[in-house]
Amino acid sequence: MKAYRDKVRADAAAIGRDPDSIKVLFLAHPIIDVTMDAARERTPEGRSRLFGLLGQLFLARGEGLSESESRGFVELLEILRPFATVEARLELAYATANAPFAPGGLAKLLADDDIEIASLVLFQSESLGTMELMALAERDGVAGNGYV
C-alpha cells in the first residue's frame, strides 16, 4: 500500500500537483463500488438502496463536510426519497436519531418525512435545535400533516 501511495504522490508531483494534497483512501474503494452499483441500478429497489447508502455515508462523514457538500447530500437524498422504501428510510432515521453528531440537514430531511420516520428523529435526535423544530412546525411539511 505504501508503494502505491508513493507512486501516486510521485505522479502528482510530476504533473505539477502538490503531493501533500493527494489523499489515498484504500478502504474507500468498496464503499464507492457498492454505491456506484446502486447508482447504475435504475430500478426502484436500486434507488432505495442508493438512498440508504448515501444517507449512511452522509451520516458517517457529516461533520467533515463543507456546507456546500452537505447541501449536495441533502439534495441527492431529497431526489431519491420518493423511491426509498419505508424500511430504508426507517433504518436511516434510526441511525440518525442515535448518532451523537448527525448532520442537521439529514435530521431535517428525515423529520419532514412520514410520522413513523419523522418521530424517531424529532424525539431522539440531538441534531435539531429549537429553531429547526420551529421551522419544521411552521412549514407545510410535518406541521401541515398534523404531526407537530
PDB file of C-alpha atoms in Angstrom:
ATOM      1  CA  MET A   1       0.000   0.000   0.000  1.00  0.00           C
ATOM      2  CA  LYS A   2       2.822   2.384   0.822  1.00  0.00           C
ATOM      3  CA  ALA A   3       4.453   1.754  -2.553  1.00  0.00           C
ATOM      4  CA  TYR A   4       1.207   2.537  -4.357  1.00  0.00           C
ATOM      5  CA  ARG A   5       0.727   5.706  -2.264  1.00  0.00           C
ATOM      6  CA  ASP A   6       4.286   6.813  -3.025  1.00  0.00           C
ATOM      7  CA  LYS A   7       3.745   6.220  -6.765  1.00  0.00           C
ATOM      8  CA  VAL A   8       0.507   8.252  -6.777  1.00  0.00           C
ATOM      9  CA  ARG A   9       2.212  11.102  -4.946  1.00  0.00           C
ATOM     10  CA  ALA A  10       5.227  10.995  -7.295  1.00  0.00           C
ATOM     11  CA  ASP A  11       2.928  11.024 -10.350  1.00  0.00           C
ATOM     12  CA  ALA A  12       1.077  14.010  -8.903  1.00  0.00           C
ATOM     13  CA  ALA A  13       4.320  15.905  -8.348  1.00  0.00           C
ATOM     14  CA  ALA A  14       5.432  15.074 -11.911  1.00  0.00           C
ATOM     15  CA  ILE A  15       2.384  16.865 -13.338  1.00  0.00           C
ATOM     16  CA  GLY A  16       2.740  19.844 -11.025  1.00  0.00           C
ATOM     17  CA  ARG A  17       0.305  18.899  -8.251  1.00  0.00           C
ATOM     18  CA  ASP A  18       1.161  19.221  -4.583  1.00  0.00           C
ATOM     19  CA  PRO A  19       1.723  15.634  -3.346  1.00  0.00           C
ATOM     20  CA  ASP A  20       0.584  16.676   0.144  1.00  0.00           C
ATOM     21  CA  SER A  21      -2.858  17.486  -1.278  1.00  0.00           C
ATOM     22  CA  ILE A  22      -3.327  13.899  -2.500  1.00  0.00           C
ATOM     23  CA  LYS A  23      -5.186  11.526  -0.211  1.00  0.00           C
ATOM     24  CA  VAL A  24      -5.111   7.811  -0.979  1.00  0.00           C
ATOM     25  CA  LEU A  25      -8.032   6.016   0.668  1.00  0.00           C
ATOM     26  CA  PHE A  26      -7.536   2.272   0.377  1.00  0.00           C
ATOM     27  CA  LEU A  27     -10.656   1.246   2.279  1.00  0.00           C
ATOM     28  CA  ALA A  28     -12.964   3.668   0.467  1.00  0.00           C
ATOM     29  CA  HIS A  29     -12.993   1.570  -2.705  1.00  0.00           C
ATOM     30  CA  PRO A  30     -15.599  -0.998  -1.532  1.00  0.00           C
ATOM     31  CA  ILE A  31     -17.945   1.817  -0.452  1.00  0.00           C
ATOM     32  CA  ILE A  32     -17.578   3.520  -3.813  1.00  0.00           C
ATOM     33  CA  ASP A  33     -18.101   0.239  -5.703  1.00  0.00           C
ATOM     34  CA  VAL A  34     -21.300  -0.588  -3.820  1.00  0.00           C
ATOM     35  CA  THR A  35     -22.606   2.959  -4.212  1.00  0.00           C
ATOM     36  CA  MET A  36     -21.793   3.026  -7.926  1.00  0.00           C
ATOM     37  CA  ASP A  37     -23.531  -0.337  -8.411  1.00  0.00           C
ATOM     38  CA  ALA A  38     -26.652   1.023  -6.703  1.00  0.00           C
ATOM     39  CA  ALA A  39     -26.484   4.215  -8.784  1.00  0.00           C
ATOM     40  CA  ARG A  40     -26.360   2.189 -12.008  1.00  0.00           C
ATOM     41  CA  GLU A  41     -29.330   0.060 -10.956  1.00  0.00           C
ATOM     42  CA  ARG A  42     -32.277   2.053 -12.305  1.00  0.00           C
ATOM     43  CA  THR A  43     -34.955   0.091 -10.506  1.00  0.00           C
ATOM     44  CA  PRO A  44     -36.989   1.303  -7.508  1.00  0.00           C
ATOM     45  CA  GLU A  45     -35.035  -1.165  -5.351  1.00  0.00           C
ATOM     46  CA  GLY A  46     -31.742   0.247  -6.621  1.00  0.00           C
ATOM     47  CA  ARG A  47     -32.852   3.816  -5.937  1.00  0.00           C
ATOM     48  CA  SER A  48     -33.974   2.825  -2.453  1.00  0.00           C
ATOM     49  CA  ARG A  49     -30.642   1.134  -1.809  1.00  0.00           C
ATOM     50  CA  LEU A  50     -28.799   4.203  -3.124  1.00  0.00           C
ATOM     51  CA  PHE A  51     -30.825   6.412  -0.747  1.00  0.00           C
ATOM     52  CA  GLY A  52     -29.736   4.243   2.193  1.00  0.00           C
ATOM     53  CA  LEU A  53     -26.078   4.088   1.142  1.00  0.00           C
ATOM     54  CA  LEU A  54     -25.788   7.831   0.528  1.00  0.00           C
ATOM     55  CA  GLY A  55     -27.623   8.549   3.765  1.00  0.00           C
ATOM     56  CA  GLN A  56     -25.241   6.333   5.747  1.00  0.00           C
ATOM     57  CA  LEU A  57     -22.253   7.920   4.022  1.00  0.00           C
ATOM     58  CA  PHE A  58     -23.609  11.394   4.832  1.00  0.00           C
ATOM     59  CA  LEU A  59     -24.159  10.343   8.428  1.00  0.00           C
ATOM     60  CA  ALA A  60     -20.626   8.955   8.714  1.00  0.00           C
ATOM     61  CA  ARG A  61     -18.935  11.948   7.076  1.00  0.00           C
ATOM     62  CA  GLY A  62     -21.324  14.732   8.050  1.00  0.00           C
ATOM     63  CA  GLU A  63     -19.059  16.597  10.438  1.00  0.00           C
ATOM     64  CA  GLY A  64     -16.187  16.701   7.972  1.00  0.00           C
ATOM     65  CA  LEU A  65     -18.166  18.075   5.034  1.00  0.00           C
ATOM     66  CA  SER A  66     -18.321  21.645   3.876  1.00  0.00           C
ATOM     67  CA  GLU A  67     -21.656  23.448   3.803  1.00  0.00           C
ATOM     68  CA  SER A  68     -21.947  23.008   0.027  1.00  0.00           C
ATOM     69  CA  GLU A  69     -21.101  19.293   0.257  1.00  0.00           C
ATOM     70  CA  SER A  70     -23.772  18.865   2.937  1.00  0.00           C
ATOM     71  CA  ARG A  71     -26.308  20.674   0.745  1.00  0.00           C
ATOM     72  CA  GLY A  72     -25.367  18.364  -2.119  1.00  0.00           C
ATOM     73  CA  PHE A  73     -26.051  15.291   0.000  1.00  0.00           C
ATOM     74  CA  VAL A  74     -29.403  16.708   1.111  1.00  0.00           C
ATOM     75  CA  GLU A  75     -30.367  17.496  -2.492  1.00  0.00           C
ATOM     76  CA  LEU A  76     -29.489  13.973  -3.630  1.00  0.00           C
ATOM     77  CA  LEU A  77     -31.415  12.421  -0.764  1.00  0.00           C
ATOM     78  CA  GLU A  78     -34.441  14.616  -1.498  1.00  0.00           C
ATOM     79  CA  ILE A  79     -34.422  13.378  -5.098  1.00  0.00           C
ATOM     80  CA  LEU A  80     -34.108   9.741  -4.014  1.00  0.00           C
ATOM     81  CA  ARG A  81     -36.537   9.847  -1.072  1.00  0.00           C
ATOM     82  CA  PRO A  82     -39.687   9.193  -3.167  1.00  0.00           C
ATOM     83  CA  PHE A  83     -38.064   5.947  -4.379  1.00  0.00           C
ATOM     84  CA  ALA A  84     -36.841   4.834  -0.947  1.00  0.00           C
ATOM     85  CA  THR A  85     -38.830   2.174   0.873  1.00  0.00           C
ATOM     86  CA  VAL A  86     -40.218   2.848   4.310  1.00  0.00           C
ATOM     87  CA  GLU A  87     -37.708   0.313   5.645  1.00  0.00           C
ATOM     88  CA  ALA A  88     -34.749   2.177   4.097  1.00  0.00           C
ATOM     89  CA  ARG A  89     -35.978   5.492   5.476  1.00  0.00           C
ATOM     90  CA  LEU A  90     -36.657   3.983   8.914  1.00  0.00           C
ATOM     91  CA  GLU A  91     -33.185   2.460   9.045  1.00  0.00           C
ATOM     92  CA  LEU A  92     -31.580   5.804   8.216  1.00  0.00           C
ATOM     93  CA  ALA A  93     -33.853   7.664  10.667  1.00  0.00           C
ATOM     94  CA  TYR A  94     -32.944   5.231  13.448  1.00  0.00           C
ATOM     95  CA  ALA A  95     -29.219   5.615  12.733  1.00  0.00           C
ATOM     96  CA  THR A  96     -29.580   9.402  12.568  1.00  0.00           C
ATOM     97  CA  ALA A  97     -31.587   9.596  15.789  1.00  0.00           C
ATOM     98  CA  ASN A  98     -28.938   7.609  17.647  1.00  0.00           C
ATOM     99  CA  ALA A  99     -25.882   9.358  16.192  1.00  0.00           C
ATOM    100  CA  PRO A 100     -24.374  11.917  18.566  1.00  0.00           C
ATOM    101  CA  PHE A 101     -23.279  14.247  15.753  1.00  0.00           C
ATOM    102  CA  ALA A 102     -25.766  13.645  12.941  1.00  0.00           C
ATOM    103  CA  PRO A 103     -25.754  16.304  10.236  1.00  0.00           C
ATOM    104  CA  GLY A 104     -28.575  18.802  10.763  1.00  0.00           C
ATOM    105  CA  GLY A 105     -29.577  18.655   7.086  1.00  0.00           C
ATOM    106  CA  LEU A 106     -30.068  14.896   7.296  1.00  0.00           C
ATOM    107  CA  ALA A 107     -32.071  15.187  10.511  1.00  0.00           C
ATOM    108  CA  LYS A 108     -34.295  17.891   8.939  1.00  0.00           C
ATOM    109  CA  LEU A 109     -34.882  15.792   5.833  1.00  0.00           C
ATOM    110  CA  LEU A 110     -35.982  12.813   7.901  1.00  0.00           C
ATOM    111  CA  ALA A 111     -38.016  14.924  10.331  1.00  0.00           C
ATOM    112  CA  ASP A 112     -40.028  16.133   7.344  1.00  0.00           C
ATOM    113  CA  ASP A 113     -40.993  12.557   6.360  1.00  0.00           C
ATOM    114  CA  ASP A 114     -43.967  10.377   7.302  1.00  0.00           C
ATOM    115  CA  ILE A 115     -44.665  10.287  11.039  1.00  0.00           C
ATOM    116  CA  GLU A 116     -43.174   6.838  11.689  1.00  0.00           C
ATOM    117  CA  ILE A 117     -39.876   8.072  10.238  1.00  0.00           C
ATOM    118  CA  ALA A 118     -40.064  11.663  11.481  1.00  0.00           C
ATOM    119  CA  SER A 119     -40.874  10.691  15.064  1.00  0.00           C
ATOM    120  CA  LEU A 120     -37.558   8.879  15.521  1.00  0.00           C
ATOM    121  CA  VAL A 121     -35.606  11.984  14.612  1.00  0.00           C
ATOM    122  CA  LEU A 122     -37.966  14.502  16.227  1.00  0.00           C
ATOM    123  CA  PHE A 123     -37.957  12.810  19.613  1.00  0.00           C
ATOM    124  CA  GLN A 124     -34.470  11.283  19.798  1.00  0.00           C
ATOM    125  CA  SER A 125     -32.014  13.284  17.695  1.00  0.00           C
ATOM    126  CA  GLU A 126     -29.897  15.982  19.262  1.00  0.00           C
ATOM    127  CA  SER A 127     -29.208  17.456  15.810  1.00  0.00           C
ATOM    128  CA  LEU A 128     -32.389  19.506  15.654  1.00  0.00           C
ATOM    129  CA  GLY A 129     -32.340  22.614  17.776  1.00  0.00           C
ATOM    130  CA  THR A 130     -35.296  24.734  18.783  1.00  0.00           C
ATOM    131  CA  MET A 131     -35.066  26.915  15.683  1.00  0.00           C
ATOM    132  CA  GLU A 132     -35.070  23.935  13.319  1.00  0.00           C
ATOM    133  CA  LEU A 133     -38.027  22.389  15.136  1.00  0.00           C
ATOM    134  CA  MET A 134     -39.942  25.658  14.961  1.00  0.00           C
ATOM    135  CA  ALA A 135     -39.183  25.998  11.237  1.00  0.00           C
ATOM    136  CA  LEU A 136     -40.487  22.470  10.656  1.00  0.00           C
ATOM    137  CA  ALA A 137     -43.631  23.246  12.637  1.00  0.00           C
ATOM    138  CA  GLU A 138     -44.297  26.402  10.627  1.00  0.00           C
ATOM    139  CA  ARG A 139     -43.832  24.787   7.211  1.00  0.00           C
ATOM    140  CA  ASP A 140     -46.348  22.674   5.353  1.00  0.00           C
ATOM    141  CA  GLY A 141     -44.264  19.514   5.917  1.00  0.00           C
ATOM    142  CA  VAL A 142     -44.650  17.985   9.339  1.00  0.00           C
ATOM    143  CA  ALA A 143     -46.982  20.662  10.723  1.00  0.00           C
ATOM    144  CA  GLY A 144     -49.166  20.570   7.612  1.00  0.00           C
ATOM    145  CA  ASN A 145     -49.703  16.874   8.165  1.00  0.00           C
ATOM    146  CA  GLY A 146     -50.659  17.389  11.789  1.00  0.00           C
ATOM    147  CA  TYR A 147     -47.528  15.779  13.260  1.00  0.00           C
ATOM    148  CA  VAL A 148     -46.210  18.679  15.308  1.00  0.00           C
TER     149      VAL A 148
END
